[in-house]
Each structure stands twice: as C-alpha cells, then as structure tokens.
Short mmCIF file of C-alpha atoms and ligand atoms in Angstrom, two decimals:
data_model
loop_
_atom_site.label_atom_id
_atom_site.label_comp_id
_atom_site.label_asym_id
_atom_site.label_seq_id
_atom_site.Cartn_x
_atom_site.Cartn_y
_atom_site.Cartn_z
CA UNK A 8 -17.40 19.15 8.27
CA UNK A 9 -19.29 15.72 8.68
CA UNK A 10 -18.94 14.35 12.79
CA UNK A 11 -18.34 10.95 12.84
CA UNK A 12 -21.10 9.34 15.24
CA UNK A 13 -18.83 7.70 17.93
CA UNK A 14 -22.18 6.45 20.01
CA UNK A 15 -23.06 4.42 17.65
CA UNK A 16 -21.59 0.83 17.10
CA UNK A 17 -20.09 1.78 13.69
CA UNK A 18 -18.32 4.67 13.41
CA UNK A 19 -19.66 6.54 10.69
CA UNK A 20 -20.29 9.78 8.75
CA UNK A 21 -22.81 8.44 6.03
CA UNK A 22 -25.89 8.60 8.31
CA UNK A 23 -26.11 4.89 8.99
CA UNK A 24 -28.73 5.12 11.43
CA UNK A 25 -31.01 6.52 8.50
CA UNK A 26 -30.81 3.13 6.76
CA UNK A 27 -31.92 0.13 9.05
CA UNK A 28 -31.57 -2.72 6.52
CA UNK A 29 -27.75 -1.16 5.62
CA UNK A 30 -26.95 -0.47 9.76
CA UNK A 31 -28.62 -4.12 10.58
CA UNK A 32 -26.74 -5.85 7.45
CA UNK A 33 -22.96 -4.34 8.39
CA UNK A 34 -23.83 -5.35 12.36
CA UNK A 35 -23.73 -8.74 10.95
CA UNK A 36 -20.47 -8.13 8.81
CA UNK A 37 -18.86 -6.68 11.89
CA UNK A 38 -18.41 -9.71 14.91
CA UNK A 39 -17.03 -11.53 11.21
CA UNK A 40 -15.00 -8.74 10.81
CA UNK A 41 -13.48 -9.06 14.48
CA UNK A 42 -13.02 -12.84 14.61
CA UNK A 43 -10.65 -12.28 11.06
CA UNK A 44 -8.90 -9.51 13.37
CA UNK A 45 -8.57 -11.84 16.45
CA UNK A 46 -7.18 -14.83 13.86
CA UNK A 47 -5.78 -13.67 10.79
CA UNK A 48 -4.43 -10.09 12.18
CA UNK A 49 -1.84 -8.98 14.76
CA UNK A 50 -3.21 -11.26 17.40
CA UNK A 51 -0.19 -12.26 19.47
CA UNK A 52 -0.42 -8.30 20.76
CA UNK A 53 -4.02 -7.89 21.58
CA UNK A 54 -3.51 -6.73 24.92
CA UNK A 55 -0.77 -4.11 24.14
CA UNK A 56 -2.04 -0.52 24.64
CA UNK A 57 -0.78 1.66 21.34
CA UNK A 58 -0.51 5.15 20.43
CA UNK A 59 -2.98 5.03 17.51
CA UNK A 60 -3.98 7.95 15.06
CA UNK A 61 -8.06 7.29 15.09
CA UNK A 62 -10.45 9.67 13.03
CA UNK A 63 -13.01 11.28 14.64
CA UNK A 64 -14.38 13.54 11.49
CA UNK A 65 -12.53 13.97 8.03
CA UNK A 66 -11.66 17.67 8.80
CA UNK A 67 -7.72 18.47 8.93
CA UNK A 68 -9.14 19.15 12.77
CA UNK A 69 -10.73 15.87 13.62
CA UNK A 70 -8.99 12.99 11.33
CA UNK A 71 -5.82 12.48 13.14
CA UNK A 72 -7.00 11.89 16.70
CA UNK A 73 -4.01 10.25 18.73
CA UNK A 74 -4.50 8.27 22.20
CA UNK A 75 -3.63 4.56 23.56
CA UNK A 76 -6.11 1.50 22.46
CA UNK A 77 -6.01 -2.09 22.58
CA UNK A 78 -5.88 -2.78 18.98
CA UNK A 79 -8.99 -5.10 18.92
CA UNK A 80 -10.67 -1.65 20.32
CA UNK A 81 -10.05 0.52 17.41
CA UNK A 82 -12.91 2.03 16.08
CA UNK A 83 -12.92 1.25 12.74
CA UNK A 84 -15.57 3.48 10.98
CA UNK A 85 -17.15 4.30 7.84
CA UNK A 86 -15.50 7.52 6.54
CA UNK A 87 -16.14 9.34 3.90
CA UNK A 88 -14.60 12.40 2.68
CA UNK A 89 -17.26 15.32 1.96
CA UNK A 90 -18.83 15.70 -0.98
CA UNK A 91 -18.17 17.90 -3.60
CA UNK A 92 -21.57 20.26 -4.51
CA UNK A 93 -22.67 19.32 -8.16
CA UNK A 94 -19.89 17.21 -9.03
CA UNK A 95 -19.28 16.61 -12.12
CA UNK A 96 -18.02 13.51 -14.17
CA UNK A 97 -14.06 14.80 -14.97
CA UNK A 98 -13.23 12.28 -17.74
CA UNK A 99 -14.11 9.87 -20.55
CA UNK A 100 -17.20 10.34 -22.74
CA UNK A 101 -19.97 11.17 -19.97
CA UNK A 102 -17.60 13.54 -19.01
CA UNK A 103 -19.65 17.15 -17.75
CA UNK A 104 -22.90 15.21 -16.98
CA UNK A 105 -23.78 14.79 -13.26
CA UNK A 106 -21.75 12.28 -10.67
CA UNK A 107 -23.46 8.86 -10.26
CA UNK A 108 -24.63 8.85 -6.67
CA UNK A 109 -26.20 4.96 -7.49
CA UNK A 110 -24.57 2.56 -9.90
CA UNK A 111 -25.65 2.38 -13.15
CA UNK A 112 -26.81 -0.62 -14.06
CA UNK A 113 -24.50 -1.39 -16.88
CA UNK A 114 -21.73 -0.89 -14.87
CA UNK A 115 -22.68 -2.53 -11.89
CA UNK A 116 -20.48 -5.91 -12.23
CA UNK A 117 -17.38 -3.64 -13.55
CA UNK A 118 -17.47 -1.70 -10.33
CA UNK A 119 -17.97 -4.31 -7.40
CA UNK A 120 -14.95 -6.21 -9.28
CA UNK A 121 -12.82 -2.80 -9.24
CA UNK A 122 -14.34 -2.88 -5.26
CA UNK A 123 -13.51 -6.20 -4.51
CA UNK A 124 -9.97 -5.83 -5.83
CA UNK A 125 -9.10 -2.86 -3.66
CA UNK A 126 -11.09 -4.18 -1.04
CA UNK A 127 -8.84 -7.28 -1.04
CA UNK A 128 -5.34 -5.64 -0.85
CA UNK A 129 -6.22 -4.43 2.38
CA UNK A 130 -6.41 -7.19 5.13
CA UNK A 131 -4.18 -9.48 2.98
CA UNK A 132 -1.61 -6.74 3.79
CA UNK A 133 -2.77 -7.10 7.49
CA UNK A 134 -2.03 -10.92 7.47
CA UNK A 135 0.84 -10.88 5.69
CA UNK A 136 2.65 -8.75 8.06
CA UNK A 137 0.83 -10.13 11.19
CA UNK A 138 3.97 -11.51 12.72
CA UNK A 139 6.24 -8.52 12.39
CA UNK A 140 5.81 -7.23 15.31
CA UNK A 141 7.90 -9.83 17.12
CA UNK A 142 11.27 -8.57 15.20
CA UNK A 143 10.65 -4.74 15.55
CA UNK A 144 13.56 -2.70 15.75
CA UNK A 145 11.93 -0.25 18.35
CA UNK A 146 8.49 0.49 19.83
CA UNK A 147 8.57 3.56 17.56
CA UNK A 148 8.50 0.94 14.54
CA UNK A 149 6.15 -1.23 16.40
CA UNK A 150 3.61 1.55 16.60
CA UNK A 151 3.92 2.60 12.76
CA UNK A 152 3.44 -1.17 12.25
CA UNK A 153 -0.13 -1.49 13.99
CA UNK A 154 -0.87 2.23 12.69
CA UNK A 155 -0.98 0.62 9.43
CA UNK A 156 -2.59 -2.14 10.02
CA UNK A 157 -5.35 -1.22 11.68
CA UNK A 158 -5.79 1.96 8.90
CA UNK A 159 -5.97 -1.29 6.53
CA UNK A 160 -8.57 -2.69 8.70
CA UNK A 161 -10.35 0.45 8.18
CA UNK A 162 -9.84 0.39 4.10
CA UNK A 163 -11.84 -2.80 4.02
CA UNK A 164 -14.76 -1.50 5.80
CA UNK A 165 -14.47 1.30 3.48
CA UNK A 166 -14.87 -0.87 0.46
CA UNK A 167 -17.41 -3.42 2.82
CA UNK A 168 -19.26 -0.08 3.14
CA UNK A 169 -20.16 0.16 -0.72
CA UNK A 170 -20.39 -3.26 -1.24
CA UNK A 171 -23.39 -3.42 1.56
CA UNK A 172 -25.08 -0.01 0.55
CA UNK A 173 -24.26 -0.25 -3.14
CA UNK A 174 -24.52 -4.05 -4.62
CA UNK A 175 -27.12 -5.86 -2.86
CA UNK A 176 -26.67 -9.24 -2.19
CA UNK A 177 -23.92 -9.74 -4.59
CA UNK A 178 -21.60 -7.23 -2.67
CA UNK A 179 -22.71 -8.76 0.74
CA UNK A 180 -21.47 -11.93 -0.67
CA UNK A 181 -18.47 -10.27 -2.05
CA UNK A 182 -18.00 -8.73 1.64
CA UNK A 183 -17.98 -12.37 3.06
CA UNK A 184 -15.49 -13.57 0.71
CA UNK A 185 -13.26 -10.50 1.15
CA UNK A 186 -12.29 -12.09 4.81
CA UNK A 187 -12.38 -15.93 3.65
CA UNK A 188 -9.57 -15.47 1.19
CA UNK A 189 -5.87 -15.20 3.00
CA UNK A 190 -2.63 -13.97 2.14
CA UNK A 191 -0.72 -17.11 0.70
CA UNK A 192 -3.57 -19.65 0.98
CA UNK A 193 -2.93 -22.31 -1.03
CA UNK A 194 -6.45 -22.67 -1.76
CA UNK A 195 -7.71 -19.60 -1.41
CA UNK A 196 -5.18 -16.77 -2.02
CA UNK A 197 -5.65 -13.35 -2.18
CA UNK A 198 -6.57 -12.25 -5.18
CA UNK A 199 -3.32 -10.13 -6.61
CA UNK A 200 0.19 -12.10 -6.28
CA UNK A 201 2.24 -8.98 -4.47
CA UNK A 202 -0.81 -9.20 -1.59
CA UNK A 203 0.29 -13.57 -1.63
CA UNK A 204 4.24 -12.94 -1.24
CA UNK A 205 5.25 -13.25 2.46
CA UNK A 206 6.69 -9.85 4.38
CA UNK A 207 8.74 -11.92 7.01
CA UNK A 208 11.30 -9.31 7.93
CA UNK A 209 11.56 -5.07 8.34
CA UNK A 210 13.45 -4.68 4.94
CA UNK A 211 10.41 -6.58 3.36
CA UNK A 212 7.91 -4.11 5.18
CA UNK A 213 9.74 -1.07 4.12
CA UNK A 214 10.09 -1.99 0.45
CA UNK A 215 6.43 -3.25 0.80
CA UNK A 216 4.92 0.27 2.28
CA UNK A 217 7.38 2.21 0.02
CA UNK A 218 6.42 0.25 -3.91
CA UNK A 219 3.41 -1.72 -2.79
CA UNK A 220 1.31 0.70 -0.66
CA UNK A 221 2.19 3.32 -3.29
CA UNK A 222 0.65 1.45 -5.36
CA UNK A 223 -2.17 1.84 -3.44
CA UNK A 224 -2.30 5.50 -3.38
CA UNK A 225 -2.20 5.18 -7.45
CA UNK A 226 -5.33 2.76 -7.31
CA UNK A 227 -6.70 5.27 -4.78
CA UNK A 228 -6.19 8.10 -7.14
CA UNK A 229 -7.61 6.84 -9.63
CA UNK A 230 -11.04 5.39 -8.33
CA UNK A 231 -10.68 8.84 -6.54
CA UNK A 232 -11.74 9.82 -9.92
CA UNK A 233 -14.42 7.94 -10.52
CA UNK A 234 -17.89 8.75 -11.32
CA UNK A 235 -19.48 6.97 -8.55
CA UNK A 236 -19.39 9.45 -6.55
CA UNK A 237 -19.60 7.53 -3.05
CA UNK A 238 -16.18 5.54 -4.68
CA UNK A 239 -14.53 9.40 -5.04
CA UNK A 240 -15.38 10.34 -1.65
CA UNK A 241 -14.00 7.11 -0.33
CA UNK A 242 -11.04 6.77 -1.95
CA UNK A 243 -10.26 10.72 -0.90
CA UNK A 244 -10.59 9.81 2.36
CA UNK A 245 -8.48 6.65 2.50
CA UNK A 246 -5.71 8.61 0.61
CA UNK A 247 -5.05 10.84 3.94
CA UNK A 248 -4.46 7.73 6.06
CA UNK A 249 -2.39 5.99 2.75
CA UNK A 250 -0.10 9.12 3.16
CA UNK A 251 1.48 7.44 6.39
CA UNK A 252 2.02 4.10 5.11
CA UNK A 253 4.27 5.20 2.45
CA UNK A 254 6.12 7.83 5.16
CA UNK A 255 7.23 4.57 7.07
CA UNK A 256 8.12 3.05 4.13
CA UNK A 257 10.78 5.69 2.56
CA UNK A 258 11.30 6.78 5.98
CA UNK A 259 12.23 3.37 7.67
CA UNK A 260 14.68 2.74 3.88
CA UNK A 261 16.15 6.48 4.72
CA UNK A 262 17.27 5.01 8.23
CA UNK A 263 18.45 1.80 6.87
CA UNK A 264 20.91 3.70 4.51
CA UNK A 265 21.56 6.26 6.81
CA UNK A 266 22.49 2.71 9.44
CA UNK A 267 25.02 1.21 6.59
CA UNK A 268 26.76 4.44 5.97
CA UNK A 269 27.43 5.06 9.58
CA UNK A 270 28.63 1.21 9.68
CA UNK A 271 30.63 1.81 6.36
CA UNK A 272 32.33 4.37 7.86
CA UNK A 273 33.13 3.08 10.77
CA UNK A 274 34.63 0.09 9.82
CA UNK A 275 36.44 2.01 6.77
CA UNK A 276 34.60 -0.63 4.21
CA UNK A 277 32.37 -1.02 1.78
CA UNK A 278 32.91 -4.55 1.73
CA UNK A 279 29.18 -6.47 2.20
CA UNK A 280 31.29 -8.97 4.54
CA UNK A 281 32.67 -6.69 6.40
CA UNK A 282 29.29 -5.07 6.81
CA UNK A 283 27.06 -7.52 7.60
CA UNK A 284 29.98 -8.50 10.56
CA UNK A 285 28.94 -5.47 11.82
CA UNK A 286 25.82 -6.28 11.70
CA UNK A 287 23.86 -3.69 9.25
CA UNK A 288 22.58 -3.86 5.73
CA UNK A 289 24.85 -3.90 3.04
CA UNK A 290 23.89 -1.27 0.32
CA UNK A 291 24.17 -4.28 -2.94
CA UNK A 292 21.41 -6.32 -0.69
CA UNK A 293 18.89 -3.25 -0.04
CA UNK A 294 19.37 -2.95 -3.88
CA UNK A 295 18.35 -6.66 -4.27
CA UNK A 296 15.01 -5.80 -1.72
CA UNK A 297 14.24 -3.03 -4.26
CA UNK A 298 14.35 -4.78 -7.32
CA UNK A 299 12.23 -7.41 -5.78
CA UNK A 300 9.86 -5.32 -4.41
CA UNK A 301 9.40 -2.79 -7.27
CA UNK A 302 9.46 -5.48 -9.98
CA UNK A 303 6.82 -7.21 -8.14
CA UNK A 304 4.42 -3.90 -7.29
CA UNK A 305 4.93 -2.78 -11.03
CA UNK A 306 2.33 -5.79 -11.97
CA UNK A 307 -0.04 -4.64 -10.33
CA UNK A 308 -0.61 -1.99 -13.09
CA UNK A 309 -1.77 -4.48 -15.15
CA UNK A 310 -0.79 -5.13 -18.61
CA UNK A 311 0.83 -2.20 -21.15
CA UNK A 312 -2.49 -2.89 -23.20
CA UNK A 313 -5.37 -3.32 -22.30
CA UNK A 314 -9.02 -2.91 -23.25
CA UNK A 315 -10.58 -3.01 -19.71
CA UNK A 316 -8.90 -0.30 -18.60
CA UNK A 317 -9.57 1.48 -22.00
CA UNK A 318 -13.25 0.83 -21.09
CA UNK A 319 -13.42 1.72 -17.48
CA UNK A 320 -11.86 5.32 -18.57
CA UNK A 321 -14.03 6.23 -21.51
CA UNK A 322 -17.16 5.08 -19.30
CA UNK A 323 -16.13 7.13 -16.37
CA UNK A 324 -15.75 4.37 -14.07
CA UNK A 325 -11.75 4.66 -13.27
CA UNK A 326 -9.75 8.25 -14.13
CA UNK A 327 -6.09 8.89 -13.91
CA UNK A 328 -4.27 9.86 -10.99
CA UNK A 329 -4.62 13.43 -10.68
CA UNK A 330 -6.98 13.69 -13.82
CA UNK A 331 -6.65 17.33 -13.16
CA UNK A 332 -2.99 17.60 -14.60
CA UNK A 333 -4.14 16.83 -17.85
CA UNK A 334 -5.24 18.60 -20.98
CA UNK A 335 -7.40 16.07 -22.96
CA UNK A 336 -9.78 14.31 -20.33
CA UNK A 337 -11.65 11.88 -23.24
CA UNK A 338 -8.45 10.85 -24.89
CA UNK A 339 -9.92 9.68 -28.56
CA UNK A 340 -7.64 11.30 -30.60
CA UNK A 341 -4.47 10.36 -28.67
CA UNK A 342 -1.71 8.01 -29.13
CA UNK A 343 1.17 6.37 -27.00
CA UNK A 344 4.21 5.41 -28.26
CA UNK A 345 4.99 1.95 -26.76
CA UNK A 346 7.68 -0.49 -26.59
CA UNK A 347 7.16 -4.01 -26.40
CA UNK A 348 10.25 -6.98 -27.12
CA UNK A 349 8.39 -7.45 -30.67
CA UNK A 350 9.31 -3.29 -31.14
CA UNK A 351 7.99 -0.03 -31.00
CA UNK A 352 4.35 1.07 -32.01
CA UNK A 353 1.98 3.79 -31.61
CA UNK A 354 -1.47 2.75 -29.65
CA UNK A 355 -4.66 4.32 -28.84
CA UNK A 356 -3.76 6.15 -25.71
CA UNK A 357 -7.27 4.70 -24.17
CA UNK A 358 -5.31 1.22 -24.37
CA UNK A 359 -2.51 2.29 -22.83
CA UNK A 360 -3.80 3.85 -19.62
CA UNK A 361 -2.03 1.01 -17.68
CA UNK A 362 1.31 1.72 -18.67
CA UNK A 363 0.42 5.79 -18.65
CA UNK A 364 -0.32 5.26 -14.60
CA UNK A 365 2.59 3.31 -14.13
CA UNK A 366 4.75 5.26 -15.50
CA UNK A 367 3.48 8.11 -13.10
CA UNK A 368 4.33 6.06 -10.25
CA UNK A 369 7.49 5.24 -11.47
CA UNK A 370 8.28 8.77 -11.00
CA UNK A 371 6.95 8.73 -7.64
CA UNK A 372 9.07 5.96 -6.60
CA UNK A 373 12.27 7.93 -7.42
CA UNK A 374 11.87 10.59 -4.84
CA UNK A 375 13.13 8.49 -2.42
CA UNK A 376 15.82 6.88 -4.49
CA UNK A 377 17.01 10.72 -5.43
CA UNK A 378 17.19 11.24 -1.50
CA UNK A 379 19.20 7.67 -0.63
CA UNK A 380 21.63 8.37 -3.70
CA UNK A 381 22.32 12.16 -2.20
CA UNK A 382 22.76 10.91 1.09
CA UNK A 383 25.81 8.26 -0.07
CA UNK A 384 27.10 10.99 -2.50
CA UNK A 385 27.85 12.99 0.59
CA UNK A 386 28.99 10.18 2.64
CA UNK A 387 31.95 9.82 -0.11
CA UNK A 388 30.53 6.37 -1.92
CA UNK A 389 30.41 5.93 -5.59
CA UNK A 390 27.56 3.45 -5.51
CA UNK A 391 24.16 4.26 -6.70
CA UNK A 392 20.63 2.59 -5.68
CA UNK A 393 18.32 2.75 -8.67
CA UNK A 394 14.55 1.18 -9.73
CA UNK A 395 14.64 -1.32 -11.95
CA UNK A 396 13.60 -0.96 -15.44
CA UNK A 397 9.33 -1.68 -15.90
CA UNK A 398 10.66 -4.71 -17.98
CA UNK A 399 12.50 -6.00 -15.39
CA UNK A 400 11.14 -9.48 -13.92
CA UNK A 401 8.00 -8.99 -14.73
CA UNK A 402 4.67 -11.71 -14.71
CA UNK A 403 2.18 -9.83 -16.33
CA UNK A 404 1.74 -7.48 -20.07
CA UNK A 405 4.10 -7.20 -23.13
CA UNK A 406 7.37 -7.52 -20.89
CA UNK A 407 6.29 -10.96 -19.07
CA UNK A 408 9.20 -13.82 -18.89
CA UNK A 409 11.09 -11.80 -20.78
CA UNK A 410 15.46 -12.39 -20.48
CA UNK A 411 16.01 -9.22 -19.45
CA UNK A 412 18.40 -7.00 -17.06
CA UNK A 413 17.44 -4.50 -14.32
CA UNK A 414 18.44 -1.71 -16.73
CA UNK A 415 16.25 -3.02 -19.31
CA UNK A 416 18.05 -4.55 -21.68
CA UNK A 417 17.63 -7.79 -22.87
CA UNK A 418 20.15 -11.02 -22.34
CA UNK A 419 20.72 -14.18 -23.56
CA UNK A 420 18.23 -16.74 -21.46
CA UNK A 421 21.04 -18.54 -20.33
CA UNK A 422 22.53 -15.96 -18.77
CA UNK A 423 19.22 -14.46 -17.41
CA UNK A 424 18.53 -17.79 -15.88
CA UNK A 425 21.92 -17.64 -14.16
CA UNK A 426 21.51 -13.91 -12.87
CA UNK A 427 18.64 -13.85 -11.95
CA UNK A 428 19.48 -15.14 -8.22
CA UNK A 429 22.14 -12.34 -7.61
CA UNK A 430 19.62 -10.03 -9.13
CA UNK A 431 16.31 -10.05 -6.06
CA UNK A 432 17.42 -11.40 -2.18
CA UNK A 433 18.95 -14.74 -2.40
CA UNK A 434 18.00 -17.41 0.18
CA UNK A 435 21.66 -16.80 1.85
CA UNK A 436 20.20 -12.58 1.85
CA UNK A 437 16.96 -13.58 3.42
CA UNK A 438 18.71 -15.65 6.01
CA UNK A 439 21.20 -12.70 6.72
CA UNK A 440 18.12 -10.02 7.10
CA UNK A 441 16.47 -12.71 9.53
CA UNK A 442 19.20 -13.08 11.85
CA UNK A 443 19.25 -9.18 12.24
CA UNK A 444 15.57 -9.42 13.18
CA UNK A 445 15.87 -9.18 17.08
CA UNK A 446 12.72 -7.15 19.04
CA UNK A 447 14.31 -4.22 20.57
CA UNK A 448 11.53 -2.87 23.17
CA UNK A 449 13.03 -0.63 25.23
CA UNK A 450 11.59 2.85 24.61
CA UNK A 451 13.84 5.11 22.73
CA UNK A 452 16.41 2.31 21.70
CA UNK A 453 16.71 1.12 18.13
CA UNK A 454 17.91 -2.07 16.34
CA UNK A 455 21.77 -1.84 15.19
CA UNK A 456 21.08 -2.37 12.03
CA UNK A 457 18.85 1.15 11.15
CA UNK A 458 19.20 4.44 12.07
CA UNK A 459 16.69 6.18 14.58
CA UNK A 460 14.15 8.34 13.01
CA UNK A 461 14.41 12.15 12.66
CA UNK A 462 11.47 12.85 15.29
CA UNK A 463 8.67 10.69 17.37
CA UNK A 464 5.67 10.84 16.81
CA UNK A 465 3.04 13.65 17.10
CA UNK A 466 5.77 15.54 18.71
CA UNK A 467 6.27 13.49 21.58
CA UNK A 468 9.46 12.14 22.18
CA UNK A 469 11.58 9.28 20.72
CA UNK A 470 11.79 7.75 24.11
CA UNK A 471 8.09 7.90 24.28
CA UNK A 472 6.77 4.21 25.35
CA UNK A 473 4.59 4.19 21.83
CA UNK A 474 3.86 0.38 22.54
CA UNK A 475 3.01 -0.96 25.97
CA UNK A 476 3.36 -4.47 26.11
CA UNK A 477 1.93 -6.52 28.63
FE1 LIG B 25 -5.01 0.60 2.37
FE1 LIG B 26 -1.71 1.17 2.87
#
C-alpha cells in the first residue's frame, strides 16, 4: 500500500518531497489550478458543505474516504496506483522487454499529445456542467454531480503530474494551456468537439456520464496499457474513481425510465403529449438524447483507419482495453474486415485498432440498454430503446456526412436532411427537458420527472442531507 502524504500541500503518493524542482514547479501550477476552479468550475456553490468520496491511499481500504468539504477544499492529489514488480511491455513489437519508467526519446512528442488529450477532457467536462447544479432533481443528484467533478479535477492533476515530472518545459507549458482552453470557447475550445457541446440539463448529464465518460474509461484502458509505466499506474488509478461517473450515468437513465413508466401507467398512455402533461420524459425523446449522445461520443474513437493509432500500438505507447483478453498481442499477421460506404475490405488489423476499441465499447454501452428494454418489457410496452448504428451521424472516419439512418442504413440525402431533426433532441425537446429542470433541495425528495434511486449513498440514507447549502 502507498499512504498518500496528507501534510503536505499536494496530496501525493509519488514521493514529491524527494524532488524539489518537481514539488516547487506543481506549487506554482496549483493557486492556477484553484483560480480555474473558483471561475470556470462549480463556483456558484463554493460554500456548500458535500459528502465527498476523497482518497487517502489507493488500497480498496483507503481510496474511498467519505466526509463533508467545501468543494474548493478538496484535496486533490497525485495518485498513483502501485506498481507492478518487473513489468513488462504487454503488446506491440517491444513487447517482453522492460516497462519505460522515463520516456523514450522518440516517443516523447507522441506521448505528451496522447497526455494533453486526456488531460483536456477532464476540466472541460467540469465547465461544461458547471451550472447544473442549479436544476438538480435532489441533493442525492447534487452530490453525484460535484463527486464527479471534483474526481475530474483530480484527473487533470493526474495528467499535470506527468506533464511536470515527465516533459520538461514543454509539458509545463502544455499544463498551462490545459486550463486556458474552455469548454465552447469560441477562440479557444477544448480540444475534442463532445468536451465543446453544452450539458445544460440532467438528461444531457446522464447521457454524457453514461457514452461520454465511458469513453473515458476506454481511453483509460488503453493508456492503462501503455509502456510508460508512470501512464499505466495512472490511468489504473483514475479508472476506480471513472467507475462512479458512469454508475450515475446508467443509474440516473434507469430512474428516468423507471419515472416514464410509472407516469405511462398512470395516465394509461403512451402518448408523448400526454406524458410530458404529466410532466416526465417521454420514452421517443430519451431515445433522441441517446442517439445524440452516443453518435457524438463514438467520434471520439477516431477514424476506422488510421496509421497513428497503428503506430502508437506496435511501439507500445497505447494497448487495447483489456490487452489481456487477447491472443495475438503484436497483431502483424492480422486482418479486419471493414465496412466503409465505398464497400467492404480486409485491413491490417494494426490500422484498424480504432474501430476494434470502439466496437468494444459499443458492447459496453448495451448493458444498460439490455436493462431499460427489460424493464419496459415487463411494464407491458412494445417499444424498444436501442444505440444507434457507428455510422450514424457521424463527423469523423469512413462514415463522416454520410445520409444515413440510426439503424445504419443509408437514405436518400433529401430525406436524411429532412430526418435528421426528429432523429437527436429538437429545439421544441430541449425546451421541454428545460422546463422540467426545477432544483428540488429538500433532502430525500426527488424531481417528478425521475425515479428515486435504489439506495443513498455509502449506506446512509436517501433522506440524508448529501448537500448543505448555505
Ligand atoms: Fe476523468
Ligand atoms: Fe469521468
């Protein structure tokens, strides 16, 4: 077990006090740090005391620490997860020699850029759901909400860490940059388009932690992998925290369908009308959310083909997700079969490493939808909610602008052009889900429009005050 060092000013497990220049250089990055917090984060609930999960070590024992804080009081640390004795390099064409514990040269722009990118996922999701909190649907929701975001707080000093101990003055520049750039800024965005596209309302947040964070535990996985070893040990660590963000994500959709069932039933109608007069979510509009959502978070796989990602596996720098599952870990002999509009055609299975990890996720994604569909079987209701098809609506790879349905199949442009409205949330959809955004604060009481959750949290009660707001 490594201690985290709570004395100290940083947080940390990686023996920051034995490096001056490193301690003395993130000191710097840190008041930075907290001014983006105070401006660009949660800010209009500074002074509200919240039940929040801290780490105090990376143990199953020490990581999940619970107590009140003042959210500009978290202690957001350096964690990493401990390391494994004589790893090994588990894929690509190094694969067997020794874990990089520096970064080899060669590779040295390749992996700040891979750094960078994660790095910069993580507050833009902290200001682009900054005002939430003013619509939550209970305190119990309002405490998952600033669980997250200050866990995303911590993910950038995570990737801040490597930058500073790894990258010199490049990744201290980097590290600067990573809290200049904002969610939606129209001069300086973010640097992926999911991490630019507002989350105004709860249906947005749940779709976003259910596709968009999971996403993030597939990036996770995979630099998980990596041979830079202090990138593994990172990445491990950060997946134990991701786990949460994707729990309020198919949790909070659970309650929503669980909410319009009830409502259905109740008012003997499946009509949306009818529905939304009774002020819930109408099963053909959550449908719209997903498509958005999912269609959106599938870009950020990248394209179907693609020689970075073909290098960055052979030279060890980015694995799959769970490499372990699979047989051949150097993948020169292998081929994908893969569709694109222009047809079918096998490619080198290195190339296609993009479309291999999405597809993995794709699978992940339908636990949830398995779960919503069984739930309105049993409630009597012939509908089905399902993912879109990968070719669906998407911006980037083979599939891009394509006319095409969300089952896949390809339609005339006119008509595409003409669907595609009733297809994602409409602007008469987004108005609906913002006039059911009303803060409900009382402890234990819940919005009308979802479902209270199963249990509170760390076994305390529902009608625990998770939030106190002064
Ligand atoms: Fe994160
Ligand atoms: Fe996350």
């Amino acid at each position: 077990m490594s201690a985290i060092d709570y004395a100290e000013k940083i947080p940390n497990n990686v023996n920051l006090a034995g490096d001056r220049t490193l301690q003395r250089a993130l000191e710097h990055w840190q008041p930075q740090f907290l001014q983006w917090w105070r401006e660009m984060g949660p800010n209009d609930f500074a002074g509200a005391e919240v039940y929040l999960r801290t780490a105090i070590s990376v143990d199953a024992q020490g990581w999940a620490h619970y107590g009140k804080v003042r959210m500009p009081d978290y202690r957001w640390g350096i964690f990493l997860a401990d390391p494994v004795a004589e790893r090994k390099i588990g894929f690509g064409d190094a694969m067997g020699q020794a874990a990089w514990q520096q970064v080899p040269g060669e590779y040295r722009s390749t992996l700040r850029r891979l750094i960078v990118t994660q790095g910069d996922t993580e507050p833009a999701s902290v200001e682009q759901q900054r005002r939430l909190g003013h619509t939550c649907p209970s305190l119990y929701d309002l405490r998952n909400l600033f669980q997250i975001n200050v866990e995303e707080g911590r993910h950038l000093w995570a990737m801040v860490y490597l930058l500073h101990a790894y990258f010199g003055r490049d990744g201290r520049e980097e590290a600067g940059e990573l809290l200049a750039r904002h969610s939606g800024d129209a001069d300086k965005p973010r640097i992926l388009t999911t991490f630019n596209e507002p989350v105004s309302d709860w249906l947005s947040l749940y779709c976003f932690t259910y596709f968009t964070d999971r996403d993030g535990k597939y990036q996770l996985k995979s630099l998980a992998e990596s041979a830079f070893d202090p990138l593994s040990r990172t990445c491990r660590f950060m997946l134990t925290e991701e786990a949460h963000h994707m729990f309020v994500g198919e949790t909070g959709l659970s309650r929503v369908v669980k909410r319009s069932l009830e409502v259905m039933k109740e008012t003997g109608s499946d009509d949306p009308d009818r529905i939304r007069a009774a002020g819930a979510v109408d099963l053909p509009l959550l449908q719209r959310y997903l498509n958005f959502w999912c269609s959106s978070s599938l870009d950020l796989f990248g394209s179907e083909i693609s020689s970075n990602s073909a290098a960055n596996f052979a030279n060890g720098l980015k694995g799959r997700p769970d490499e372990g599952q699979y047989e051949d870990h150097v993948l020169r002999e292998q081929t994908l079969n893969l569709v694109t509009p222009q047809g079918a055609a096998d490619v080198p299975m290195l190339n296609a490493l993009n479309e291999v990890m999405r597809e993995s996720y794709l699978k992940d994604c339908e636990v949830g939808l398995k779960r919503w569909n069984r739930m309105i079987e049993r409630a009597g209701h012939d509908l089905r909610l399902s993912l879109p098809s990968a070719r669906f609506r998407r911006s980037i790879g083979a599939w891009a602008g394509q006319a095409v349905d969300p089952q896949g199949n390809p339609v005339p442009r006119q008509r595409y052009e003409n669907s595609l409205a009733g297809w994602i949330p409409s602007e008469a959809d987004k108005a609906f889900v913002h006039s059911l955004m009303r803060k409900v604060i009382e402890p234990g009481r819940m919005a009308g429009w979802i479902a209270p959750p199963e249990r509170g949290i760390n076994n305390l009660p529902l009608e625990h005050e998770y939030v106190k707001l002064h």
